Amino acid sequence: MLIVANWKAFVETKDKAGRLLVSAKRISAQHHHDIVLAPPAPFLGLLAGTNRSKVAFAAQDVSATLGGAETGEVTAPVLAGFKVSHVIIGHSERRARGDTDVTVLEKVRRALAHGLTPILCIGEKTRDDDGAYLQFLRSQLSAIYEPLTLKERLKIIVAYEPIWAINHDAGEAIGHADLTEMVLYIRKLLSEYLPGKGSTSAKILYGGSVETGNARDLAASSGIDGFLVGHASTDTTTFTALCKAVS
Ligand code: PGA
């Protein structure tokens, strides 16, 4: 499985970041998962730049700008220079702070132009009986896939993160049946942009209150390729147990 650990702003010391990296290395050696750590930006410089292990690194966001007079922005070439391989784009916590589909597309383009793999987050705020949320997901995907070339589309990893499920606990996450249905639906949407085997081989992650208690159930034949884990990835014991549960 591809397991992306989104540390958000939970990890605020070098010591803790270092401990989490050591345990991620152990997990990737013992359980054959592909582990990608997404620490706060300064820790990327510290950890990714000197990393020689199988563990990979993602930025939690990337600038949509081309650099220059842009105070506070971290651009794709900076990340690429620190051996960062992935970048989370369009996370709902960034969208809540102003990212629109237009900005998200710009960020995806910046990432791709510098060899970074975009982890594109999509997800509905709420569910309704009329299925408007399905249309919402369709529009989130088409806004990004439509303008890109096939070569670019093939590089994107989709992270399905229903907003209602984020930041709670396993009991409030999506259930196995619903997840299976959503993954099928997302692959169907992707087939409009990725011909042939493209949509079946596209990587789809699930994120939203994945914990040790629900990881195995969610992973079992739901069609997902991995998880985007938030709070449960910021404690070495919990994260190790979660990864072990899906081995
Ligand atoms: P959570 O976060 O696992 O804490 O719900 C997931 C995410 O927002 O990426």
mmCIF file of C-alpha atoms and ligand atoms in Angstrom:
data_model
loop_
_atom_site.group_PDB
_atom_site.id
_atom_site.type_symbol
_atom_site.label_atom_id
_atom_site.label_comp_id
_atom_site.label_asym_id
_atom_site.label_seq_id
_atom_site.Cartn_x
_atom_site.Cartn_y
_atom_site.Cartn_z
ATOM 1 C CA MET A 1 0.000 0.000 0.000
ATOM 2 C CA LEU A 2 0.956 3.593 -0.517
ATOM 3 C CA ILE A 3 0.618 5.289 2.840
ATOM 4 C CA VAL A 4 0.977 9.050 2.962
ATOM 5 C CA ALA A 5 1.462 10.532 6.416
ATOM 6 C CA ASN A 6 0.072 14.043 6.482
ATOM 7 C CA TRP A 7 1.581 15.530 9.615
ATOM 8 C CA LYS A 8 -0.334 18.793 9.099
ATOM 9 C CA ALA A 9 0.760 21.141 11.901
ATOM 10 C CA PHE A 10 0.699 18.422 14.557
ATOM 11 C CA VAL A 11 4.473 17.917 14.503
ATOM 12 C CA GLU A 12 6.280 20.990 15.741
ATOM 13 C CA THR A 13 9.683 19.862 16.938
ATOM 14 C CA LYS A 14 12.732 18.446 15.178
ATOM 15 C CA ASP A 15 12.925 15.659 17.743
ATOM 16 C CA LYS A 16 9.442 14.426 17.045
ATOM 17 C CA ALA A 17 9.950 14.703 13.290
ATOM 18 C CA GLY A 18 13.156 12.687 13.601
ATOM 19 C CA ARG A 19 11.481 9.975 15.684
ATOM 20 C CA LEU A 20 8.646 9.663 13.176
ATOM 21 C CA LEU A 21 11.147 9.301 10.333
ATOM 22 C CA VAL A 22 13.038 6.536 12.150
ATOM 23 C CA SER A 23 9.827 4.608 12.710
ATOM 24 C CA ALA A 24 8.684 5.170 9.095
ATOM 25 C CA LYS A 25 11.967 3.652 7.903
ATOM 26 C CA ARG A 26 11.370 0.633 10.090
ATOM 27 C CA ILE A 27 7.814 0.244 8.785
ATOM 28 C CA SER A 28 8.858 0.457 5.149
ATOM 29 C CA ALA A 29 11.562 -2.160 5.708
ATOM 30 C CA GLN A 30 9.300 -4.559 7.599
ATOM 31 C CA HIS A 31 5.967 -4.219 5.870
ATOM 32 C CA HIS A 32 6.785 -3.436 2.250
ATOM 33 C CA HIS A 33 4.530 -0.413 2.178
ATOM 34 C CA ASP A 34 5.508 2.674 0.256
ATOM 35 C CA ILE A 35 5.624 5.329 2.937
ATOM 36 C CA VAL A 36 5.497 9.003 2.045
ATOM 37 C CA LEU A 37 5.923 11.538 4.836
ATOM 38 C CA ALA A 38 4.400 14.999 4.506
ATOM 39 C CA PRO A 39 5.933 17.160 7.242
ATOM 40 C CA PRO A 40 5.672 20.930 7.676
ATOM 41 C CA ALA A 41 7.890 22.655 5.086
ATOM 42 C CA PRO A 42 11.051 23.377 7.146
ATOM 43 C CA PHE A 43 11.274 19.723 8.188
ATOM 44 C CA LEU A 44 11.282 18.742 4.517
ATOM 45 C CA GLY A 45 14.570 20.544 4.090
ATOM 46 C CA LEU A 46 15.932 18.888 7.173
ATOM 47 C CA LEU A 47 14.749 15.320 6.583
ATOM 48 C CA ALA A 48 14.253 14.880 2.845
ATOM 49 C CA GLY A 49 17.514 16.524 1.822
ATOM 50 C CA THR A 50 19.616 13.943 3.662
ATOM 51 C CA ASN A 51 17.294 10.960 3.324
ATOM 52 C CA ARG A 52 18.857 7.813 1.865
ATOM 53 C CA SER A 53 16.059 5.399 2.728
ATOM 54 C CA LYS A 54 13.051 4.083 0.797
ATOM 55 C CA VAL A 55 10.816 6.523 2.640
ATOM 56 C CA ALA A 56 9.703 9.323 0.324
ATOM 57 C CA PHE A 57 8.636 12.872 1.100
ATOM 58 C CA ALA A 58 5.693 15.033 0.143
ATOM 59 C CA ALA A 59 5.057 18.714 0.646
ATOM 60 C CA GLN A 60 1.700 19.572 2.198
ATOM 61 C CA ASP A 61 1.165 22.221 -0.454
ATOM 62 C CA VAL A 62 3.024 24.027 -3.231
ATOM 63 C CA SER A 63 2.907 27.553 -4.523
ATOM 64 C CA ALA A 64 0.850 28.269 -7.625
ATOM 65 C CA THR A 65 3.298 31.062 -8.479
ATOM 66 C CA LEU A 66 6.352 31.033 -10.676
ATOM 67 C CA GLY A 67 8.491 32.415 -7.866
ATOM 68 C CA GLY A 68 9.924 35.904 -7.542
ATOM 69 C CA ALA A 69 8.313 38.591 -5.394
ATOM 70 C CA GLU A 70 5.934 36.220 -3.585
ATOM 71 C CA THR A 71 6.398 36.484 0.179
ATOM 72 C CA GLY A 72 5.592 33.288 2.039
ATOM 73 C CA GLU A 73 5.395 31.012 -0.979
ATOM 74 C CA VAL A 74 7.291 27.727 -1.333
ATOM 75 C CA THR A 75 7.667 26.928 -5.026
ATOM 76 C CA ALA A 76 8.014 23.593 -6.794
ATOM 77 C CA PRO A 77 11.724 24.007 -7.748
ATOM 78 C CA VAL A 78 12.598 24.536 -4.069
ATOM 79 C CA LEU A 79 10.836 21.297 -3.137
ATOM 80 C CA ALA A 80 12.371 19.359 -6.017
ATOM 81 C CA GLY A 81 15.810 20.574 -4.907
ATOM 82 C CA PHE A 82 15.287 18.887 -1.534
ATOM 83 C CA LYS A 83 14.430 15.492 -3.029
ATOM 84 C CA VAL A 84 10.747 15.922 -2.328
ATOM 85 C CA SER A 85 8.895 13.577 -4.700
ATOM 86 C CA HIS A 86 5.201 14.214 -3.995
ATOM 87 C CA VAL A 87 3.003 17.141 -3.142
ATOM 88 C CA ILE A 88 -0.459 17.195 -1.594
ATOM 89 C CA ILE A 89 -2.605 19.602 -3.586
ATOM 90 C CA GLY A 90 -6.156 20.773 -2.987
ATOM 91 C CA HIS A 91 -6.423 19.494 0.570
ATOM 92 C CA SER A 92 -9.733 20.653 2.046
ATOM 93 C CA GLU A 93 -7.847 22.557 4.737
ATOM 94 C CA ARG A 94 -6.116 24.560 1.958
ATOM 95 C CA ARG A 95 -9.340 24.921 -0.011
ATOM 96 C CA ALA A 96 -10.940 26.305 3.180
ATOM 97 C CA ARG A 97 -8.240 28.988 3.111
ATOM 98 C CA GLY A 98 -8.987 30.049 -0.423
ATOM 99 C CA ASP A 99 -7.708 27.459 -2.877
ATOM 100 C CA THR A 100 -10.150 27.115 -5.762
ATOM 101 C CA ASP A 101 -10.150 24.583 -8.598
ATOM 102 C CA VAL A 102 -8.264 27.205 -10.629
ATOM 103 C CA THR A 103 -5.522 27.521 -8.019
ATOM 104 C CA VAL A 104 -5.418 23.767 -7.569
ATOM 105 C CA LEU A 105 -4.893 23.307 -11.310
ATOM 106 C CA GLU A 106 -2.075 25.865 -11.290
ATOM 107 C CA LYS A 107 -0.437 24.024 -8.407
ATOM 108 C CA VAL A 108 -0.754 20.683 -10.187
ATOM 109 C CA ARG A 109 0.892 22.224 -13.245
ATOM 110 C CA ARG A 110 3.738 23.708 -11.193
ATOM 111 C CA ALA A 111 4.319 20.361 -9.485
ATOM 112 C CA LEU A 112 4.320 18.379 -12.730
ATOM 113 C CA ALA A 113 6.637 20.851 -14.422
ATOM 114 C CA HIS A 114 9.236 20.071 -11.756
ATOM 115 C CA GLY A 115 8.824 16.318 -11.621
ATOM 116 C CA LEU A 116 6.740 16.226 -8.436
ATOM 117 C CA THR A 117 3.845 13.768 -8.216
ATOM 118 C CA PRO A 118 0.611 15.563 -7.299
ATOM 119 C CA ILE A 119 -1.610 13.931 -4.696
ATOM 120 C CA LEU A 120 -4.853 15.590 -5.705
ATOM 121 C CA CYS A 121 -7.393 15.787 -2.883
ATOM 122 C CA ILE A 122 -11.067 15.767 -3.700
ATOM 123 C CA GLY A 123 -14.060 15.257 -1.440
ATOM 124 C CA GLU A 124 -17.530 16.452 -0.676
ATOM 125 C CA LYS A 125 -18.454 18.528 2.349
ATOM 126 C CA THR A 126 -21.676 16.630 3.025
ATOM 127 C CA ARG A 127 -23.802 13.936 1.442
ATOM 128 C CA ASP A 128 -27.299 14.480 0.190
ATOM 129 C CA ASP A 129 -30.009 12.031 -0.879
ATOM 130 C CA ASP A 130 -30.162 13.441 -4.400
ATOM 131 C CA GLY A 131 -26.556 12.613 -5.144
ATOM 132 C CA ALA A 132 -25.444 16.218 -5.705
ATOM 133 C CA TYR A 133 -22.173 15.259 -4.013
ATOM 134 C CA LEU A 134 -21.433 12.892 -6.877
ATOM 135 C CA GLN A 135 -21.745 15.779 -9.322
ATOM 136 C CA PHE A 136 -19.522 17.833 -7.064
ATOM 137 C CA LEU A 137 -16.773 15.213 -7.237
ATOM 138 C CA ARG A 138 -17.185 15.022 -10.995
ATOM 139 C CA SER A 139 -16.650 18.765 -11.275
ATOM 140 C CA GLN A 140 -13.643 18.729 -8.930
ATOM 141 C CA LEU A 141 -11.976 16.071 -11.074
ATOM 142 C CA SER A 142 -12.863 17.524 -14.448
ATOM 143 C CA ALA A 143 -11.541 20.971 -13.452
ATOM 144 C CA ILE A 144 -8.103 19.422 -13.115
ATOM 145 C CA TYR A 145 -8.038 16.548 -15.614
ATOM 146 C CA GLU A 146 -9.748 18.231 -18.543
ATOM 147 C CA PRO A 147 -7.072 20.882 -19.244
ATOM 148 C CA LEU A 148 -4.106 18.541 -18.797
ATOM 149 C CA THR A 149 -2.417 16.326 -21.378
ATOM 150 C CA LEU A 150 -2.746 12.560 -21.084
ATOM 151 C CA LYS A 151 0.876 12.305 -20.019
ATOM 152 C CA GLU A 152 0.227 14.742 -17.179
ATOM 153 C CA ARG A 153 -3.036 13.090 -16.124
ATOM 154 C CA LEU A 154 -1.321 9.730 -15.770
ATOM 155 C CA LYS A 155 1.023 11.118 -13.116
ATOM 156 C CA ILE A 156 -1.681 12.210 -10.686
ATOM 157 C CA ILE A 157 -2.580 10.273 -7.531
ATOM 158 C CA VAL A 158 -6.148 10.947 -6.392
ATOM 159 C CA ALA A 159 -6.885 11.151 -2.681
ATOM 160 C CA TYR A 160 -10.575 10.833 -1.920
ATOM 161 C CA GLU A 161 -11.100 12.694 1.333
ATOM 162 C CA PRO A 162 -14.737 13.397 2.195
ATOM 163 C CA ILE A 163 -14.577 16.494 4.372
ATOM 164 C CA TRP A 164 -17.222 15.179 6.772
ATOM 165 C CA ALA A 165 -14.899 12.284 7.630
ATOM 166 C CA ILE A 166 -11.715 14.272 8.246
ATOM 167 C CA ASN A 167 -10.390 14.957 11.724
ATOM 168 C CA HIS A 168 -12.716 12.686 13.636
ATOM 169 C CA ASP A 169 -12.163 9.109 14.715
ATOM 170 C CA ALA A 170 -12.529 5.738 13.049
ATOM 171 C CA GLY A 171 -16.191 5.500 14.078
ATOM 172 C CA GLU A 172 -17.022 8.526 11.956
ATOM 173 C CA ALA A 173 -14.972 7.595 8.897
ATOM 174 C CA ILE A 174 -16.508 6.206 5.741
ATOM 175 C CA GLY A 175 -17.595 2.556 5.879
ATOM 176 C CA HIS A 176 -16.226 -0.212 3.704
ATOM 177 C CA ALA A 177 -19.265 -0.496 1.404
ATOM 178 C CA ASP A 178 -19.473 3.238 0.749
ATOM 179 C CA LEU A 179 -15.745 3.449 0.108
ATOM 180 C CA THR A 180 -15.873 0.578 -2.384
ATOM 181 C CA GLU A 181 -18.696 2.342 -4.203
ATOM 182 C CA MET A 182 -16.856 5.673 -4.242
ATOM 183 C CA VAL A 183 -13.653 4.160 -5.585
ATOM 184 C CA LEU A 184 -15.610 2.548 -8.414
ATOM 185 C CA TYR A 185 -17.289 5.857 -9.132
ATOM 186 C CA ILE A 186 -13.995 7.766 -9.149
ATOM 187 C CA ARG A 187 -12.427 5.205 -11.508
ATOM 188 C CA LYS A 188 -15.448 5.586 -13.780
ATOM 189 C CA LEU A 189 -14.961 9.366 -13.799
ATOM 190 C CA LEU A 190 -11.253 8.920 -14.469
ATOM 191 C CA SER A 191 -11.977 6.652 -17.432
ATOM 192 C CA GLU A 192 -13.259 9.751 -19.243
ATOM 193 C CA TYR A 193 -9.745 11.182 -19.097
ATOM 194 C CA LEU A 194 -7.540 8.110 -19.000
ATOM 195 C CA PRO A 195 -8.144 5.704 -21.855
ATOM 196 C CA GLY A 196 -7.418 1.976 -21.825
ATOM 197 C CA LYS A 197 -6.036 0.681 -18.555
ATOM 198 C CA GLY A 198 -5.274 4.207 -17.345
ATOM 199 C CA SER A 199 -8.230 4.471 -14.999
ATOM 200 C CA THR A 200 -7.814 1.009 -13.489
ATOM 201 C CA SER A 201 -4.144 1.540 -12.823
ATOM 202 C CA ALA A 202 -4.538 5.110 -11.515
ATOM 203 C CA LYS A 203 -3.718 5.278 -7.816
ATOM 204 C CA ILE A 204 -6.574 6.214 -5.522
ATOM 205 C CA LEU A 205 -6.045 6.827 -1.820
ATOM 206 C CA TYR A 206 -8.621 7.282 0.891
ATOM 207 C CA GLY A 207 -8.223 9.836 3.671
ATOM 208 C CA GLY A 208 -10.452 10.852 6.562
ATOM 209 C CA SER A 209 -10.073 9.421 10.069
ATOM 210 C CA VAL A 210 -8.090 6.358 9.061
ATOM 211 C CA GLU A 211 -6.911 4.828 12.311
ATOM 212 C CA THR A 212 -5.617 1.479 13.508
ATOM 213 C CA GLY A 213 -9.188 0.368 14.186
ATOM 214 C CA ASN A 214 -10.587 0.807 10.671
ATOM 215 C CA ALA A 215 -7.577 0.631 8.342
ATOM 216 C CA ARG A 216 -7.712 -3.098 7.697
ATOM 217 C CA ASP A 217 -11.446 -3.100 6.995
ATOM 218 C CA LEU A 218 -11.186 -0.108 4.648
ATOM 219 C CA ALA A 219 -8.250 -1.618 2.777
ATOM 220 C CA ALA A 220 -9.811 -5.045 2.252
ATOM 221 C CA SER A 221 -10.907 -5.288 -1.385
ATOM 222 C CA SER A 222 -12.308 -1.771 -1.502
ATOM 223 C CA GLY A 223 -10.177 -1.003 -4.554
ATOM 224 C CA ILE A 224 -8.023 1.642 -2.892
ATOM 225 C CA ASP A 225 -4.261 1.725 -3.336
ATOM 226 C CA GLY A 226 -3.496 3.274 0.015
ATOM 227 C CA PHE A 227 -4.302 5.929 2.569
ATOM 228 C CA LEU A 228 -3.708 9.577 3.291
ATOM 229 C CA VAL A 229 -3.461 9.530 7.067
ATOM 230 C CA GLY A 230 -3.647 12.655 9.199
ATOM 231 C CA HIS A 231 -3.707 12.607 13.007
ATOM 232 C CA ALA A 232 -3.008 8.873 13.286
ATOM 233 C CA SER A 233 0.289 9.340 11.431
ATOM 234 C CA THR A 234 1.753 11.664 14.050
ATOM 235 C CA ASP A 235 2.341 9.148 16.805
ATOM 236 C CA THR A 236 4.962 6.457 16.216
ATOM 237 C CA THR A 237 3.089 3.674 18.019
ATOM 238 C CA THR A 238 -0.256 4.397 16.381
ATOM 239 C CA PHE A 239 1.192 4.801 12.899
ATOM 240 C CA THR A 240 3.201 1.598 13.194
ATOM 241 C CA ALA A 241 0.117 -0.322 14.346
ATOM 242 C CA LEU A 242 -1.947 1.155 11.490
ATOM 243 C CA CYS A 243 0.612 0.128 8.866
ATOM 244 C CA LYS A 244 0.912 -3.325 10.407
ATOM 245 C CA ALA A 245 -2.873 -3.720 10.304
ATOM 246 C CA VAL A 246 -2.877 -3.416 6.511
ATOM 247 C CA SER A 247 0.141 -5.645 5.839
HETATM 248 P P1 PGA B 1 -7.307 12.688 9.463
HETATM 249 O O1 PGA B 1 -6.794 13.628 8.273
HETATM 250 O O2 PGA B 1 -6.738 11.321 9.211
HETATM 251 O O3 PGA B 1 -6.781 13.328 10.699
HETATM 252 O O4 PGA B 1 -8.801 12.691 9.388
HETATM 253 C C1 PGA B 1 -6.689 13.170 6.967
HETATM 254 C C2 PGA B 1 -6.339 14.323 6.071
HETATM 255 O O5 PGA B 1 -6.912 15.403 6.263
HETATM 256 O O6 PGA B 1 -5.495 14.206 5.184
#
